[in-house]
């Protein structure tokens, strides 16, 4: 085997640094999980609580009352504000504004979710890299300590396998929470879309009534 500095570095360090890297990534992942869970749950719970009363107010034909009753930092408020501001532009314009607003809201909710998706897919491979490097070091140690028996290799390999286990342990909650949060985002956006379309219908009904006078 060529005596390259890179090879020497791999055989001397093994995979221990990969475990530390995975622990650091796990801290990042759990920070994202907590932050996104709080934000998404807050929006989802608020919409679930206020949506029935909002739809009742829209059935009564009072979009301005709906806007005043909403929390300014909520998704329904921003949807209602966007649509009422462009109420005179016609149905096609309102549909496009609703679509654009929902896309922006979805992108906001999905912010940093790529971290969970990436770690869920790749953390096991990072752990596997640590295992491979640990095995390389174990055989290297066997070569430089001739006569000590296979115990040297077995101990090194058992330590190297820890990296794969850590990688899987990091990936599992990332995948689970990624799927859970994506489902919550989908449900939240479906409710927001339902509210927006009902608001468009109410605004068009109001314009039709005004035009008929």
Coordinates of C-alpha atoms in Angstrom, one line a residue:
X1 CA 0.0 0.0 0.0
X2 CA 1.4 3.4 -0.9
X3 CA 2.7 5.5 2.0
X4 CA 0.5 8.5 1.4
X5 CA -0.2 11.1 4.1
X6 CA -4.0 10.7 3.6
X7 CA -3.8 7.0 4.1
X8 CA -1.7 7.5 7.2
X9 CA -4.2 10.0 8.6
X10 CA -7.1 7.5 8.1
X11 CA -5.2 4.6 9.7
X12 CA -4.2 6.7 12.7
X13 CA -7.5 8.4 13.5
X14 CA -9.9 5.6 12.7
X15 CA -13.6 6.5 13.0
X16 CA -13.8 8.1 16.4
X17 CA -14.1 11.6 14.9
X18 CA -17.2 10.4 12.9
X19 CA -19.0 9.6 16.1
X20 CA -18.3 13.1 17.4
X21 CA -19.5 14.5 14.1
X22 CA -22.7 12.5 14.4
X23 CA -23.3 13.7 17.9
X24 CA -22.9 17.3 16.7
X25 CA -25.3 16.7 13.9
X26 CA -27.8 15.1 16.3
X27 CA -27.8 18.2 18.4
X28 CA -28.5 20.2 15.3
X29 CA -31.3 17.9 14.3
X30 CA -33.0 18.0 17.6
X31 CA -32.8 21.8 17.7
X32 CA -34.6 21.8 14.3
X33 CA -37.2 19.3 15.5
X34 CA -38.0 21.3 18.6
X35 CA -38.1 24.7 16.7
X36 CA -40.2 23.4 13.8
X37 CA -42.5 21.4 16.0
X38 CA -43.4 24.4 18.1
X39 CA -43.9 26.7 15.1
X40 CA -45.9 24.2 13.0
X41 CA -48.0 23.0 16.0
X42 CA -48.8 26.6 16.9
X43 CA -50.2 27.4 13.4
X44 CA -52.0 24.1 13.1
X45 CA -53.7 24.4 16.5
X46 CA -54.7 28.0 15.9
X47 CA -56.3 27.2 12.5
X48 CA -58.1 24.2 13.9
X49 CA -59.6 26.3 16.7
X50 CA -60.6 29.3 14.6
X51 CA -61.6 27.8 11.2
X52 CA -65.2 26.8 12.1
X53 CA -66.0 30.3 13.3
X54 CA -64.2 31.9 10.3
X55 CA -66.3 29.8 7.9
X56 CA -69.5 30.8 9.7
X57 CA -68.5 34.5 9.4
X58 CA -67.8 34.0 5.7
X59 CA -71.2 32.4 5.2
X60 CA -72.7 35.6 6.7
X61 CA -70.8 37.6 4.1
X62 CA -68.5 39.6 6.4
X63 CA -64.8 39.2 5.2
X64 CA -63.7 42.4 7.0
X65 CA -65.0 41.0 10.3
X66 CA -63.0 37.8 9.6
X67 CA -59.8 39.9 9.0
X68 CA -60.3 41.8 12.3
X69 CA -60.9 38.6 14.3
X70 CA -57.6 37.0 13.2
X71 CA -54.2 37.1 14.8
X72 CA -51.9 39.2 12.7
X73 CA -49.1 36.6 12.8
X74 CA -51.3 33.7 11.6
X75 CA -51.6 32.1 8.2
X76 CA -55.3 32.8 7.8
X77 CA -54.7 36.5 8.5
X78 CA -52.1 36.8 5.8
X79 CA -54.3 34.9 3.4
X80 CA -57.3 37.1 4.2
X81 CA -55.2 40.3 3.9
X82 CA -53.8 39.3 0.6
X83 CA -57.2 38.4 -0.9
X84 CA -59.1 41.5 0.5
X85 CA -56.4 43.8 -0.8
X86 CA -56.9 42.4 -4.3
X87 CA -60.6 41.8 -4.1
X88 CA -61.4 44.0 -7.1
X89 CA -59.0 42.2 -9.5
X90 CA -61.3 39.4 -10.4
X91 CA -61.5 35.7 -9.8
X92 CA -58.4 34.6 -11.8
X93 CA -56.2 37.2 -10.0
X94 CA -57.6 36.1 -6.6
X95 CA -56.8 32.5 -7.4
X96 CA -53.3 33.3 -8.3
X97 CA -52.7 35.5 -5.3
X98 CA -54.0 32.7 -3.1
X99 CA -51.7 30.1 -4.7
X100 CA -48.7 32.5 -4.3
X101 CA -49.5 33.2 -0.7
X102 CA -49.9 29.5 0.2
X103 CA -46.6 28.7 -1.5
X104 CA -44.9 31.4 0.6
X105 CA -46.5 30.1 3.8
X106 CA -45.5 26.5 2.9
X107 CA -42.0 27.5 2.2
X108 CA -41.9 29.3 5.6
X109 CA -43.2 26.2 7.4
X110 CA -40.7 23.9 5.6
X111 CA -37.7 26.1 6.5
X112 CA -34.8 24.0 7.8
X113 CA -36.8 20.8 7.2
X114 CA -34.1 19.9 4.6
X115 CA -31.7 19.3 7.5
X116 CA -33.9 16.5 8.8
X117 CA -34.4 15.0 5.4
X118 CA -30.7 15.1 4.6
X119 CA -29.7 13.6 8.0
X120 CA -32.4 11.0 7.8
X121 CA -31.1 9.8 4.5
X122 CA -27.4 10.1 5.1
X123 CA -26.6 9.7 8.8
X124 CA -26.3 5.9 8.4
X125 CA -23.8 6.3 5.6
X126 CA -21.8 8.7 7.7
X127 CA -21.8 6.1 10.5
X128 CA -20.8 3.4 8.0
X129 CA -17.9 5.6 7.0
X130 CA -16.8 5.7 10.6
X131 CA -17.0 1.9 10.7
X132 CA -14.9 1.5 7.6
X133 CA -12.3 3.8 9.0
X134 CA -12.3 2.0 12.3
X135 CA -11.8 -1.4 10.5
X136 CA -8.9 0.1 8.6
X137 CA -7.3 1.2 11.8
X138 CA -8.0 -2.2 13.5
X139 CA -6.1 -4.1 10.7
X140 CA -3.4 -1.5 10.8
X141 CA -3.0 -2.0 14.5
X142 CA -2.8 -5.8 13.9
X143 CA 0.0 -5.3 11.4
X144 CA 2.1 -3.2 13.7
X145 CA 1.5 -5.4 16.7
X146 CA 2.3 -8.9 15.3
X147 CA 2.0 -11.7 17.8
X148 CA -0.8 -10.3 19.9
X149 CA -3.5 -12.4 18.3
X150 CA -6.9 -11.5 16.7
X151 CA -8.1 -9.8 19.9
X152 CA -6.6 -6.6 18.7
X153 CA -8.7 -6.7 15.5
X154 CA -11.9 -7.8 17.3
X155 CA -11.7 -5.0 19.8
X156 CA -11.1 -2.4 17.0
X157 CA -13.9 -3.7 14.9
X158 CA -16.4 -3.7 17.8
X159 CA -15.5 -0.1 18.5
X160 CA -15.8 0.7 14.8
X161 CA -19.4 -0.7 14.6
X162 CA -20.5 1.8 17.2
X163 CA -20.3 4.5 14.5
X164 CA -22.9 2.7 12.3
X165 CA -25.2 2.3 15.3
X166 CA -24.9 6.0 16.2
X167 CA -25.6 6.9 12.6
X168 CA -28.8 4.8 12.6
X169 CA -29.9 6.3 16.0
X170 CA -29.4 9.8 14.5
X171 CA -31.3 8.9 11.3
X172 CA -34.4 7.3 12.9
X173 CA -35.8 10.4 14.8
X174 CA -35.0 12.6 11.8
X175 CA -37.0 10.4 9.4
X176 CA -39.9 10.0 11.9
X177 CA -40.2 13.8 12.7
X178 CA -39.6 14.7 9.0
X179 CA -42.6 12.6 8.0
X180 CA -44.7 13.8 10.9
X181 CA -44.0 17.5 10.4
X182 CA -44.6 17.2 6.6
X183 CA -48.0 15.7 7.4
X184 CA -48.8 18.5 9.8
X185 CA -47.7 21.1 7.1
X186 CA -49.9 19.4 4.5
X187 CA -52.9 19.5 6.8
X188 CA -52.3 23.1 7.7
X189 CA -52.0 24.1 4.1
X190 CA -55.2 22.2 3.1
X191 CA -57.1 24.1 5.8
X192 CA -55.6 27.4 4.7
X193 CA -56.6 26.6 1.1
X194 CA -60.1 25.8 2.1
X195 CA -60.4 29.1 4.0
X196 CA -58.9 31.0 1.1
X197 CA -61.3 29.6 -1.5
X198 CA -64.3 30.2 0.8
X199 CA -63.1 33.8 1.2
X200 CA -62.8 34.2 -2.6
X201 CA -66.3 33.0 -3.0
X202 CA -67.6 35.5 -0.3
X203 CA -65.7 38.4 -1.9
X204 CA -67.1 37.6 -5.4
X205 CA -70.6 37.3 -3.9
X206 CA -70.2 40.7 -2.3
X207 CA -69.0 42.2 -5.6
X208 CA -71.9 40.6 -7.5
X209 CA -74.4 42.0 -5.0
X210 CA -72.9 45.5 -5.3
X211 CA -73.0 45.3 -9.1
X212 CA -76.6 44.3 -9.1
X213 CA -77.7 47.4 -7.2

